[in-house]
Amino acid sequence: MEERPLTGISPPGRIAAPGEGIGQDELSLAARNHGLPLEALRYEVTPAGLHYVLVHYDIPDTGTGTGSDTDADTWRLTLRGHVRTPLELDLRDLRSLPSVTRRVTMECAGNGRARLSPRPVSQPWLVEAVGTADWTGVPLRTVLAEAGAAPGAVEAVFTGADHGVERGVEQDYRRSLPLPVGEDVLLAHTMNGGLLPPQHGHPLRLIVPGWYGMAHVKWLRDIELVDTPFGGYQQATAYRYKQAAEEAGEPVTRIAPRALLIPPGFPDFMSRTRVVRPGPVRLAGRAWSGYGAVVRVELSTGGDPDGGPDGGGGWVDAEVLPRGGHPYAWQGWHADWTAVPGTHTLLVRATDASGRTQPLRQPWNRGGFGNNQVQAVSVVCR
Ligand SMILES: Nc1nc2c(c(=O)[nH]1)N[C@H]1C(S)=C(S)[C@@H](COP(=O)(O)O)O[C@H]1N2
Ligand SMILES: [Mo]
């Protein structure tokens, strides 16, 4: 359906007061939408159940993804609008088309939001809204070529089967991409070799390698080619970098670089502070960017993000593993550290081939998007 106003339900967008803790509203989102347990950074490919999850509304009733349900038999993808030949495809049609598999690191644009001060009130991610999966599906271009773009088509609009209200706008989850779409964009029916789990978009989702999560529309049921840029809520109002609510802002697109540590040693239950023994410690992690390969990861073991322009400690280069055959997946990195008794703050910082890097200070914006401020990990050596 078309978007329409539905007032009196959605609380207005809000910035937390200085020092205000996480509220019930944020907790209810955080309890639904889980992050990657950071120790799972050890896996090159994230097991499906450990991949982060973000769902704006409800997981729609499109089947369980276990193979024992018949819902996927009745599911259809429609292609319509400014096309030469409207199409209606079922899963069998899609599975019969040549498929490709791509290893893709996906990250929520809101990752890092809860570390902002003041904090935009929304899903309170710290740094864990990331995961990497092997997505198999049909290149979107294949299906678009079959339908054929009619003259004047400028964008493809993707609609999911989920429905809700957000900031007073009742809507289906819907996003667009400009035409022509990249050759790497996929209609994925398979995750890590199995059916998509319900929470990851069963039976079909869009995969837009290099872009933040909001572009990867789940439970995809319709693609419409349009002759004017899509002005829907998720495109024109949400997912914009802006300082004030009334600004138009800049669209959120590709993933800014980030490096994360596989948490060293063992954790304290509540504080998550890490404990390591004195002596050599291998520090390792993953780093990624939607703007090209990560060419450098630096580590500071005497770090203090507020300790001065260089983070208060010296930076040393970690060894960054090459991308191998997976241009859209995170890269491993490691460095050796000799831990001495005391309390340490470890900082890691990635730089990509485009020269983009991670700031020590927060890149604040009203939606809390793209906050790739360096990660700081507290470690006690005893
Ligand atoms: N249909 C639909 N697609 C969606 C969303 C949604 O709420 N509905 N959330 C988006 C957002 S904001 C993110 S970060 C990713 C999360 O994908 P994942 O849950 O598979 O990790 O899905 C995107 N696709
Ligand atoms: Mo997201």
mmCIF file of C-alpha atoms and ligand atoms in Angstrom:
data_model
loop_
_atom_site.group_PDB
_atom_site.id
_atom_site.type_symbol
_atom_site.label_atom_id
_atom_site.label_comp_id
_atom_site.label_asym_id
_atom_site.label_seq_id
_atom_site.Cartn_x
_atom_site.Cartn_y
_atom_site.Cartn_z
ATOM 1 C CA MET A 1 0.000 0.000 0.000
ATOM 2 C CA GLU A 2 0.956 3.645 -0.351
ATOM 3 C CA GLU A 3 2.355 5.405 2.704
ATOM 4 C CA ARG A 4 -0.258 7.309 4.695
ATOM 5 C CA PRO A 5 -0.322 9.364 7.881
ATOM 6 C CA LEU A 6 -1.274 7.487 11.050
ATOM 7 C CA THR A 7 -0.989 9.907 13.905
ATOM 8 C CA GLY A 8 -1.232 9.675 17.670
ATOM 9 C CA ILE A 9 0.791 6.451 17.965
ATOM 10 C CA SER A 10 4.432 7.165 17.166
ATOM 11 C CA PRO A 11 6.446 9.116 19.714
ATOM 12 C CA PRO A 12 8.408 11.937 18.077
ATOM 13 C CA GLY A 13 12.099 11.497 17.316
ATOM 14 C CA ARG A 14 14.076 12.346 20.422
ATOM 15 C CA ILE A 15 17.616 12.957 21.626
ATOM 16 C CA ALA A 16 18.307 11.660 25.149
ATOM 17 C CA ALA A 17 18.977 14.266 27.829
ATOM 18 C CA PRO A 18 22.602 14.481 29.055
ATOM 19 C CA GLY A 19 23.266 11.473 31.282
ATOM 20 C CA GLU A 20 19.859 9.900 30.558
ATOM 21 C CA GLY A 21 20.032 6.094 30.670
ATOM 22 C CA ILE A 22 18.589 3.623 28.177
ATOM 23 C CA GLY A 23 14.795 3.630 28.555
ATOM 24 C CA GLN A 24 12.142 0.898 28.262
ATOM 25 C CA ASP A 25 11.497 1.963 24.669
ATOM 26 C CA GLU A 26 15.117 1.388 23.670
ATOM 27 C CA LEU A 27 15.301 -1.787 25.771
ATOM 28 C CA SER A 28 12.273 -3.239 23.979
ATOM 29 C CA LEU A 29 14.080 -2.709 20.662
ATOM 30 C CA ALA A 30 17.377 -4.044 21.983
ATOM 31 C CA ALA A 31 15.666 -7.193 23.264
ATOM 32 C CA ARG A 32 14.269 -7.917 19.772
ATOM 33 C CA ASN A 33 17.199 -6.869 17.618
ATOM 34 C CA HIS A 34 20.355 -8.682 18.633
ATOM 35 C CA GLY A 35 23.935 -7.968 17.743
ATOM 36 C CA LEU A 36 26.836 -10.235 16.844
ATOM 37 C CA PRO A 37 28.324 -11.662 20.056
ATOM 38 C CA LEU A 38 31.750 -10.099 19.544
ATOM 39 C CA GLU A 39 33.612 -13.378 20.076
ATOM 40 C CA ALA A 40 31.858 -14.537 16.872
ATOM 41 C CA LEU A 41 34.179 -12.154 15.001
ATOM 42 C CA ARG A 42 36.449 -15.218 15.072
ATOM 43 C CA TYR A 43 34.388 -16.798 12.287
ATOM 44 C CA GLU A 44 35.148 -15.658 8.754
ATOM 45 C CA VAL A 45 31.520 -16.472 7.879
ATOM 46 C CA THR A 46 29.051 -15.729 10.653
ATOM 47 C CA PRO A 47 26.772 -18.666 11.504
ATOM 48 C CA ALA A 48 23.244 -17.518 10.608
ATOM 49 C CA GLY A 49 21.993 -17.525 14.208
ATOM 50 C CA LEU A 50 24.841 -15.240 15.324
ATOM 51 C CA HIS A 51 24.479 -12.664 12.521
ATOM 52 C CA TYR A 52 23.037 -9.404 13.862
ATOM 53 C CA VAL A 53 19.315 -8.852 13.316
ATOM 54 C CA LEU A 54 17.398 -5.654 12.754
ATOM 55 C CA VAL A 55 13.673 -5.591 12.030
ATOM 56 C CA HIS A 56 11.748 -2.301 12.070
ATOM 57 C CA TYR A 57 8.245 -3.796 12.489
ATOM 58 C CA ASP A 58 7.284 -7.495 12.863
ATOM 59 C CA ILE A 59 8.866 -10.454 11.098
ATOM 60 C CA PRO A 60 6.114 -11.092 8.537
ATOM 61 C CA ASP A 61 4.438 -14.491 8.124
ATOM 62 C CA THR A 62 6.354 -15.660 5.041
ATOM 63 C CA GLY A 63 7.342 -19.116 6.292
ATOM 64 C CA THR A 64 9.789 -20.563 8.754
ATOM 65 C CA GLY A 65 12.702 -21.224 6.407
ATOM 66 C CA THR A 66 13.000 -24.788 7.661
ATOM 67 C CA GLY A 67 11.899 -26.339 4.375
ATOM 68 C CA SER A 68 8.917 -28.005 6.006
ATOM 69 C CA ASP A 69 6.518 -25.143 5.373
ATOM 70 C CA THR A 70 4.526 -24.590 2.214
ATOM 71 C CA ASP A 71 4.297 -20.796 2.526
ATOM 72 C CA ALA A 72 7.190 -20.383 0.115
ATOM 73 C CA ASP A 73 5.114 -22.200 -2.552
ATOM 74 C CA THR A 74 2.596 -19.383 -2.618
ATOM 75 C CA TRP A 75 5.169 -16.590 -2.470
ATOM 76 C CA ARG A 76 5.568 -14.347 -5.545
ATOM 77 C CA LEU A 77 7.946 -11.571 -6.591
ATOM 78 C CA THR A 78 6.322 -9.014 -8.884
ATOM 79 C CA LEU A 79 8.179 -6.656 -11.226
ATOM 80 C CA ARG A 80 6.114 -3.803 -12.493
ATOM 81 C CA GLY A 81 5.952 -0.060 -13.216
ATOM 82 C CA HIS A 82 8.177 1.333 -15.968
ATOM 83 C CA VAL A 83 9.043 -2.067 -17.420
ATOM 84 C CA ARG A 84 8.472 -3.479 -20.889
ATOM 85 C CA THR A 85 7.195 -6.821 -19.577
ATOM 86 C CA PRO A 86 5.724 -7.042 -16.076
ATOM 87 C CA LEU A 87 6.827 -10.275 -14.383
ATOM 88 C CA GLU A 88 5.556 -12.491 -11.627
ATOM 89 C CA LEU A 89 8.145 -15.001 -10.431
ATOM 90 C CA ASP A 90 7.833 -17.771 -7.878
ATOM 91 C CA LEU A 91 10.712 -19.294 -5.981
ATOM 92 C CA ARG A 92 11.054 -22.146 -8.454
ATOM 93 C CA ASP A 93 11.464 -19.613 -11.294
ATOM 94 C CA LEU A 94 14.138 -17.756 -9.335
ATOM 95 C CA ARG A 95 15.987 -20.911 -8.312
ATOM 96 C CA SER A 96 16.100 -22.034 -11.967
ATOM 97 C CA LEU A 97 18.013 -18.878 -12.987
ATOM 98 C CA PRO A 98 21.831 -18.878 -12.838
ATOM 99 C CA SER A 99 22.918 -17.919 -9.331
ATOM 100 C CA VAL A 100 26.046 -16.505 -7.768
ATOM 101 C CA THR A 101 27.326 -16.582 -4.198
ATOM 102 C CA ARG A 102 28.868 -13.527 -2.585
ATOM 103 C CA ARG A 103 30.437 -13.202 0.843
ATOM 104 C CA VAL A 104 29.098 -9.909 2.167
ATOM 105 C CA THR A 105 29.733 -8.030 5.392
ATOM 106 C CA MET A 106 26.543 -6.229 6.386
ATOM 107 C CA GLU A 107 26.352 -3.554 9.059
ATOM 108 C CA CYS A 108 23.429 -1.544 10.401
ATOM 109 C CA ALA A 109 23.747 2.179 9.697
ATOM 110 C CA GLY A 110 22.834 2.736 13.361
ATOM 111 C CA ASN A 111 25.797 0.716 14.628
ATOM 112 C CA GLY A 112 27.591 2.854 17.215
ATOM 113 C CA ARG A 113 24.511 4.960 17.968
ATOM 114 C CA ALA A 114 24.415 4.232 21.704
ATOM 115 C CA ARG A 115 27.984 5.492 22.075
ATOM 116 C CA LEU A 116 26.964 8.947 20.878
ATOM 117 C CA SER A 117 26.551 11.761 23.317
ATOM 118 C CA PRO A 118 23.883 13.028 23.317
ATOM 119 C CA ARG A 119 22.268 9.734 22.283
ATOM 120 C CA PRO A 120 19.603 9.607 19.577
ATOM 121 C CA VAL A 121 16.789 7.484 21.084
ATOM 122 C CA SER A 122 16.439 4.409 18.856
ATOM 123 C CA GLN A 123 17.886 0.891 18.604
ATOM 124 C CA PRO A 124 20.878 1.314 20.982
ATOM 125 C CA TRP A 125 23.710 -0.465 19.176
ATOM 126 C CA LEU A 126 27.220 -0.197 20.620
ATOM 127 C CA VAL A 127 29.469 -1.760 17.931
ATOM 128 C CA GLU A 128 27.985 -5.221 17.341
ATOM 129 C CA ALA A 129 25.451 -4.666 14.515
ATOM 130 C CA VAL A 130 27.508 -6.514 11.919
ATOM 131 C CA GLY A 131 27.839 -9.952 10.359
ATOM 132 C CA THR A 132 29.190 -11.691 7.275
ATOM 133 C CA ALA A 133 27.290 -14.312 5.298
ATOM 134 C CA ASP A 134 27.551 -16.183 2.041
ATOM 135 C CA TRP A 135 24.476 -15.043 0.117
ATOM 136 C CA THR A 136 23.405 -17.013 -2.935
ATOM 137 C CA GLY A 137 20.891 -15.700 -5.401
ATOM 138 C CA VAL A 138 20.123 -14.272 -8.796
ATOM 139 C CA PRO A 139 21.832 -11.055 -9.898
ATOM 140 C CA LEU A 140 19.145 -8.353 -9.839
ATOM 141 C CA ARG A 141 20.336 -7.318 -13.303
ATOM 142 C CA THR A 142 19.274 -10.709 -14.720
ATOM 143 C CA VAL A 143 15.689 -10.222 -13.611
ATOM 144 C CA LEU A 144 15.610 -6.527 -14.569
ATOM 145 C CA ALA A 145 16.883 -7.436 -18.046
ATOM 146 C CA GLU A 146 14.081 -9.967 -18.388
ATOM 147 C CA ALA A 147 11.476 -7.342 -17.496
ATOM 148 C CA GLY A 148 13.295 -4.614 -19.435
ATOM 149 C CA ALA A 149 13.422 -1.032 -18.177
ATOM 150 C CA ALA A 150 11.044 1.237 -20.104
ATOM 151 C CA PRO A 151 12.323 4.675 -21.234
ATOM 152 C CA GLY A 152 12.404 7.128 -18.369
ATOM 153 C CA ALA A 153 12.897 4.586 -15.558
ATOM 154 C CA VAL A 154 15.347 6.094 -13.053
ATOM 155 C CA GLU A 155 15.066 3.958 -9.918
ATOM 156 C CA ALA A 156 13.949 0.538 -8.723
ATOM 157 C CA VAL A 157 11.777 0.544 -5.588
ATOM 158 C CA PHE A 158 11.903 -2.591 -3.407
ATOM 159 C CA THR A 159 9.025 -3.501 -1.101
ATOM 160 C CA GLY A 160 9.155 -5.991 1.772
ATOM 161 C CA ALA A 161 6.213 -7.978 3.120
ATOM 162 C CA ASP A 162 6.455 -6.259 6.510
ATOM 163 C CA HIS A 163 4.235 -3.380 7.512
ATOM 164 C CA GLY A 164 4.168 -0.883 10.345
ATOM 165 C CA VAL A 165 4.042 2.716 11.438
ATOM 166 C CA GLU A 166 7.060 4.896 12.071
ATOM 167 C CA ARG A 167 7.079 8.551 13.086
ATOM 168 C CA GLY A 168 3.427 8.884 12.091
ATOM 169 C CA VAL A 169 3.779 7.255 8.671
ATOM 170 C CA GLU A 170 2.049 3.902 8.043
ATOM 171 C CA GLN A 171 4.090 1.992 5.495
ATOM 172 C CA ASP A 172 5.437 -1.181 3.983
ATOM 173 C CA TYR A 173 9.215 -1.312 4.447
ATOM 174 C CA ARG A 174 10.406 0.166 1.165
ATOM 175 C CA ARG A 175 13.699 1.434 -0.249
ATOM 176 C CA SER A 176 15.038 2.323 -3.690
ATOM 177 C CA LEU A 177 18.266 2.104 -5.684
ATOM 178 C CA PRO A 178 19.208 4.239 -8.702
ATOM 179 C CA LEU A 179 19.326 2.612 -12.156
ATOM 180 C CA PRO A 180 21.362 1.026 -13.532
ATOM 181 C CA VAL A 181 21.910 -1.150 -10.465
ATOM 182 C CA GLY A 182 25.381 -2.509 -9.771
ATOM 183 C CA GLU A 183 26.230 -5.923 -11.152
ATOM 184 C CA ASP A 184 26.897 -7.098 -7.592
ATOM 185 C CA VAL A 185 23.313 -6.595 -6.308
ATOM 186 C CA LEU A 186 21.591 -9.920 -5.565
ATOM 187 C CA LEU A 187 18.127 -11.333 -5.039
ATOM 188 C CA ALA A 188 19.235 -13.819 -2.383
ATOM 189 C CA HIS A 189 17.279 -16.990 -1.636
ATOM 190 C CA THR A 190 20.074 -18.760 0.262
ATOM 191 C CA MET A 191 22.151 -17.768 3.311
ATOM 192 C CA ASN A 192 25.266 -19.787 4.190
ATOM 193 C CA GLY A 193 24.010 -22.622 1.985
ATOM 194 C CA GLY A 194 20.566 -22.967 3.611
ATOM 195 C CA LEU A 195 17.167 -21.321 3.340
ATOM 196 C CA LEU A 196 16.990 -17.807 4.747
ATOM 197 C CA PRO A 197 15.838 -17.837 8.395
ATOM 198 C CA PRO A 198 12.618 -15.846 8.996
ATOM 199 C CA GLN A 199 14.457 -12.981 10.682
ATOM 200 C CA HIS A 200 16.843 -12.568 7.738
ATOM 201 C CA GLY A 201 14.139 -12.235 5.063
ATOM 202 C CA HIS A 202 12.786 -15.665 4.147
ATOM 203 C CA PRO A 203 12.191 -16.479 1.345
ATOM 204 C CA LEU A 204 13.962 -13.671 -0.587
ATOM 205 C CA ARG A 205 15.928 -10.536 0.182
ATOM 206 C CA LEU A 206 17.957 -7.921 -1.580
ATOM 207 C CA ILE A 207 21.724 -7.854 -0.987
ATOM 208 C CA VAL A 208 23.517 -4.597 -1.851
ATOM 209 C CA PRO A 209 27.208 -5.277 -1.157
ATOM 210 C CA GLY A 210 29.077 -2.394 0.448
ATOM 211 C CA TRP A 211 25.933 -0.577 1.578
ATOM 212 C CA TYR A 212 24.602 -0.238 5.095
ATOM 213 C CA GLY A 213 21.873 -2.687 6.114
ATOM 214 C CA MET A 214 18.811 -0.529 5.385
ATOM 215 C CA ALA A 215 19.296 -1.058 1.622
ATOM 216 C CA HIS A 216 19.143 -4.873 1.878
ATOM 217 C CA VAL A 217 15.322 -5.172 1.805
ATOM 218 C CA LYS A 218 14.112 -8.407 3.433
ATOM 219 C CA TRP A 219 10.956 -10.430 2.607
ATOM 220 C CA LEU A 220 11.164 -8.855 -0.850
ATOM 221 C CA ARG A 221 7.846 -9.175 -2.679
ATOM 222 C CA ASP A 222 7.784 -6.375 -5.248
ATOM 223 C CA ILE A 223 10.131 -4.364 -7.455
ATOM 224 C CA GLU A 224 8.722 -1.294 -9.181
ATOM 225 C CA LEU A 225 10.632 0.783 -11.717
ATOM 226 C CA VAL A 226 9.743 4.446 -11.356
ATOM 227 C CA ASP A 227 10.395 7.564 -13.446
ATOM 228 C CA THR A 228 10.880 9.929 -10.499
ATOM 229 C CA PRO A 229 13.196 9.380 -7.530
ATOM 230 C CA PHE A 230 11.411 7.550 -4.700
ATOM 231 C CA GLY A 231 10.498 9.918 -1.876
ATOM 232 C CA GLY A 232 9.267 7.367 0.659
ATOM 233 C CA TYR A 233 9.872 7.521 4.392
ATOM 234 C CA GLN A 234 12.891 5.177 4.591
ATOM 235 C CA GLN A 235 14.564 7.020 1.704
ATOM 236 C CA ALA A 236 13.783 10.702 2.138
ATOM 237 C CA THR A 237 13.099 11.097 5.870
ATOM 238 C CA ALA A 238 14.941 8.326 7.731
ATOM 239 C CA TYR A 239 18.492 7.251 6.839
ATOM 240 C CA ARG A 240 19.769 10.762 6.155
ATOM 241 C CA TYR A 241 22.811 12.346 7.740
ATOM 242 C CA LYS A 242 21.469 15.520 9.330
ATOM 243 C CA GLN A 243 22.128 17.671 12.361
ATOM 244 C CA ALA A 244 18.532 18.834 12.853
ATOM 245 C CA ALA A 245 15.189 17.127 12.204
ATOM 246 C CA GLU A 246 14.020 19.677 9.634
ATOM 247 C CA GLU A 247 17.107 19.380 7.404
ATOM 248 C CA ALA A 248 16.906 17.329 4.203
ATOM 249 C CA GLY A 249 20.355 15.907 4.924
ATOM 250 C CA GLU A 250 22.508 13.586 2.845
ATOM 251 C CA PRO A 251 21.481 9.990 2.098
ATOM 252 C CA VAL A 252 23.072 7.150 4.063
ATOM 253 C CA THR A 253 24.640 4.783 1.505
ATOM 254 C CA ARG A 254 27.952 2.943 1.840
ATOM 255 C CA ILE A 255 29.572 1.521 4.963
ATOM 256 C CA ALA A 256 32.267 3.666 6.586
ATOM 257 C CA PRO A 257 35.431 1.789 7.616
ATOM 258 C CA ARG A 258 35.573 0.041 10.975
ATOM 259 C CA ALA A 259 37.882 -2.376 12.775
ATOM 260 C CA LEU A 260 36.783 -4.495 15.742
ATOM 261 C CA LEU A 261 38.761 -6.690 18.119
ATOM 262 C CA ILE A 262 37.901 -10.283 18.861
ATOM 263 C CA PRO A 263 37.632 -9.704 22.622
ATOM 264 C CA PRO A 264 40.911 -10.930 24.145
ATOM 265 C CA GLY A 265 41.136 -13.060 27.282
ATOM 266 C CA PHE A 266 37.942 -13.691 29.233
ATOM 267 C CA PRO A 267 35.138 -11.321 30.263
ATOM 268 C CA ASP A 268 33.629 -10.053 33.455
ATOM 269 C CA PHE A 269 29.921 -10.936 33.263
ATOM 270 C CA MET A 270 28.475 -7.478 33.894
ATOM 271 C CA SER A 271 31.109 -4.934 32.861
ATOM 272 C CA ARG A 272 32.398 -7.010 29.909
ATOM 273 C CA THR A 273 35.887 -5.868 30.957
ATOM 274 C CA ARG A 274 38.423 -8.320 29.571
ATOM 275 C CA VAL A 275 40.987 -10.115 31.730
ATOM 276 C CA VAL A 276 44.308 -11.294 30.255
ATOM 277 C CA ARG A 277 47.397 -12.860 31.797
ATOM 278 C CA PRO A 278 50.752 -11.035 31.701
ATOM 279 C CA GLY A 279 52.869 -11.946 28.695
ATOM 280 C CA PRO A 280 52.362 -12.241 24.963
ATOM 281 C CA VAL A 281 48.770 -11.823 23.761
ATOM 282 C CA ARG A 282 47.750 -12.201 20.156
ATOM 283 C CA LEU A 283 45.237 -9.477 19.331
ATOM 284 C CA ALA A 284 43.095 -10.159 16.284
ATOM 285 C CA GLY A 285 39.889 -8.962 14.714
ATOM 286 C CA ARG A 286 38.092 -7.982 11.539
ATOM 287 C CA ALA A 287 37.974 -4.765 9.547
ATOM 288 C CA TRP A 288 35.800 -3.685 6.645
ATOM 289 C CA SER A 289 34.676 -0.756 4.529
ATOM 290 C CA GLY A 290 32.073 -0.241 1.831
ATOM 291 C CA TYR A 291 34.502 2.020 -0.050
ATOM 292 C CA GLY A 292 37.207 -0.509 -0.911
ATOM 293 C CA ALA A 293 39.721 -2.802 0.721
ATOM 294 C CA VAL A 294 41.019 -2.076 4.198
ATOM 295 C CA VAL A 295 44.663 -1.210 3.665
ATOM 296 C CA ARG A 296 45.672 -0.436 7.225
ATOM 297 C CA VAL A 297 44.661 -1.379 10.766
ATOM 298 C CA GLU A 298 46.390 0.395 13.633
ATOM 299 C CA LEU A 299 46.342 -0.558 17.254
ATOM 300 C CA SER A 300 46.991 1.512 20.348
ATOM 301 C CA THR A 301 47.454 -0.280 23.651
ATOM 302 C CA GLY A 302 47.883 2.833 25.756
ATOM 303 C CA GLY A 303 44.740 4.348 24.413
ATOM 304 C CA ASP A 304 42.477 7.027 25.697
ATOM 305 C CA PRO A 305 40.025 8.350 23.110
ATOM 306 C CA ASP A 306 39.955 11.652 25.013
ATOM 307 C CA GLY A 307 43.683 11.684 25.628
ATOM 308 C CA GLY A 308 44.745 13.950 22.792
ATOM 309 C CA PRO A 309 44.893 14.078 19.041
ATOM 310 C CA ASP A 310 46.569 10.667 18.686
ATOM 311 C CA GLY A 311 44.385 8.924 21.257
ATOM 312 C CA GLY A 312 46.894 9.306 24.037
ATOM 313 C CA GLY A 313 48.999 6.321 23.037
ATOM 314 C CA GLY A 314 51.229 5.406 20.140
ATOM 315 C CA TRP A 315 49.752 3.520 17.227
ATOM 316 C CA VAL A 316 51.327 0.422 15.731
ATOM 317 C CA ASP A 317 50.381 -1.278 12.495
ATOM 318 C CA ALA A 318 48.634 -4.627 12.681
ATOM 319 C CA GLU A 319 49.037 -7.166 9.918
ATOM 320 C CA VAL A 320 45.993 -6.993 7.634
ATOM 321 C CA LEU A 321 45.062 -10.115 5.700
ATOM 322 C CA PRO A 322 44.230 -9.641 2.008
ATOM 323 C CA ARG A 323 40.657 -9.804 0.814
ATOM 324 C CA GLY A 324 41.178 -13.046 -1.077
ATOM 325 C CA GLY A 325 38.350 -13.776 -3.463
ATOM 326 C CA HIS A 326 35.767 -11.877 -1.435
ATOM 327 C CA PRO A 327 35.765 -8.160 -2.275
ATOM 328 C CA TYR A 328 32.723 -7.400 -0.075
ATOM 329 C CA ALA A 329 33.750 -9.290 3.061
ATOM 330 C CA TRP A 330 35.615 -8.137 6.124
ATOM 331 C CA GLN A 331 39.339 -8.824 6.380
ATOM 332 C CA GLY A 332 41.155 -10.429 9.272
ATOM 333 C CA TRP A 333 43.949 -8.613 11.061
ATOM 334 C CA HIS A 334 46.268 -9.408 13.972
ATOM 335 C CA ALA A 335 49.019 -7.909 16.082
ATOM 336 C CA ASP A 336 51.104 -9.170 18.991
ATOM 337 C CA TRP A 337 51.045 -7.406 22.334
ATOM 338 C CA THR A 338 52.964 -8.054 25.514
ATOM 339 C CA ALA A 339 50.530 -7.458 28.345
ATOM 340 C CA VAL A 340 51.891 -6.086 31.593
ATOM 341 C CA PRO A 341 49.931 -5.995 34.860
ATOM 342 C CA GLY A 342 47.559 -3.050 35.030
ATOM 343 C CA THR A 343 44.536 -1.611 33.260
ATOM 344 C CA HIS A 344 44.727 -0.930 29.549
ATOM 345 C CA THR A 345 42.502 0.550 26.886
ATOM 346 C CA LEU A 346 42.979 -0.968 23.455
ATOM 347 C CA LEU A 347 42.014 1.148 20.450
ATOM 348 C CA VAL A 348 41.792 -0.101 16.848
ATOM 349 C CA ARG A 349 41.448 1.965 13.706
ATOM 350 C CA ALA A 350 40.935 0.914 10.082
ATOM 351 C CA THR A 351 41.803 2.898 6.950
ATOM 352 C CA ASP A 352 40.514 1.886 3.529
ATOM 353 C CA ALA A 353 41.838 2.210 -0.017
ATOM 354 C CA SER A 354 39.838 5.423 -0.529
ATOM 355 C CA GLY A 355 41.729 7.035 2.394
ATOM 356 C CA ARG A 356 38.686 7.014 4.694
ATOM 357 C CA THR A 357 39.505 6.211 8.296
ATOM 358 C CA GLN A 358 37.895 6.139 11.742
ATOM 359 C CA PRO A 359 37.678 9.234 13.899
ATOM 360 C CA LEU A 360 38.679 9.317 17.572
ATOM 361 C CA ARG A 361 35.798 11.677 18.237
ATOM 362 C CA GLN A 362 32.192 10.873 17.423
ATOM 363 C CA PRO A 363 30.772 11.930 14.053
ATOM 364 C CA TRP A 364 27.466 13.078 15.573
ATOM 365 C CA ASN A 365 24.266 13.251 13.571
ATOM 366 C CA ARG A 366 20.635 13.205 14.602
ATOM 367 C CA GLY A 367 19.839 9.665 13.469
ATOM 368 C CA GLY A 368 23.040 8.297 14.951
ATOM 369 C CA PHE A 369 24.125 6.856 11.605
ATOM 370 C CA GLY A 370 27.601 5.850 10.470
ATOM 371 C CA ASN A 371 29.232 6.362 13.877
ATOM 372 C CA ASN A 372 32.523 4.616 13.200
ATOM 373 C CA GLN A 373 34.426 6.218 16.073
ATOM 374 C CA VAL A 374 37.311 3.913 17.049
ATOM 375 C CA GLN A 375 36.476 1.004 19.335
ATOM 376 C CA ALA A 376 37.930 1.190 22.850
ATOM 377 C CA VAL A 377 38.246 -2.108 24.759
ATOM 378 C CA SER A 378 39.076 -2.145 28.470
ATOM 379 C CA VAL A 379 41.498 -4.882 29.446
ATOM 380 C CA VAL A 380 42.788 -5.730 32.905
ATOM 381 C CA CYS A 381 46.026 -7.697 33.019
ATOM 382 C CA ARG A 382 46.476 -9.778 36.199
HETATM 383 N N1 LIG B 1 11.685 -5.560 4.803
HETATM 384 C C1 LIG B 1 12.636 -5.092 5.626
HETATM 385 N N2 LIG B 1 13.914 -5.105 5.228
HETATM 386 C C2 LIG B 1 14.883 -4.672 6.039
HETATM 387 C C3 LIG B 1 14.591 -4.135 7.318
HETATM 388 C C4 LIG B 1 13.241 -4.133 7.732
HETATM 389 O O1 LIG B 1 12.892 -3.712 8.839
HETATM 390 N N3 LIG B 1 12.283 -4.615 6.857
HETATM 391 N N4 LIG B 1 15.610 -3.641 8.103
HETATM 392 C C5 LIG B 1 16.799 -3.177 7.377
HETATM 393 C C6 LIG B 1 17.892 -2.823 8.247
HETATM 394 S S1 LIG B 1 17.797 -1.286 8.963
HETATM 395 C C7 LIG B 1 18.989 -3.614 8.406
HETATM 396 S S2 LIG B 1 20.302 -3.089 9.322
HETATM 397 C C8 LIG B 1 19.053 -4.946 7.762
HETATM 398 C C9 LIG B 1 19.354 -6.027 8.773
HETATM 399 O O2 LIG B 1 19.456 -7.277 8.151
HETATM 400 P P1 LIG B 1 19.639 -8.581 9.049
HETATM 401 O O3 LIG B 1 18.578 -8.550 10.123
HETATM 402 O O4 LIG B 1 19.512 -9.725 8.125
HETATM 403 O O5 LIG B 1 21.000 -8.487 9.656
HETATM 404 O O6 LIG B 1 17.846 -5.299 7.101
HETATM 405 C C10 LIG B 1 17.261 -4.232 6.390
HETATM 406 N N5 LIG B 1 16.170 -4.729 5.604
HETATM 407 MO MO MO B 2 19.807 -0.931 10.103
#
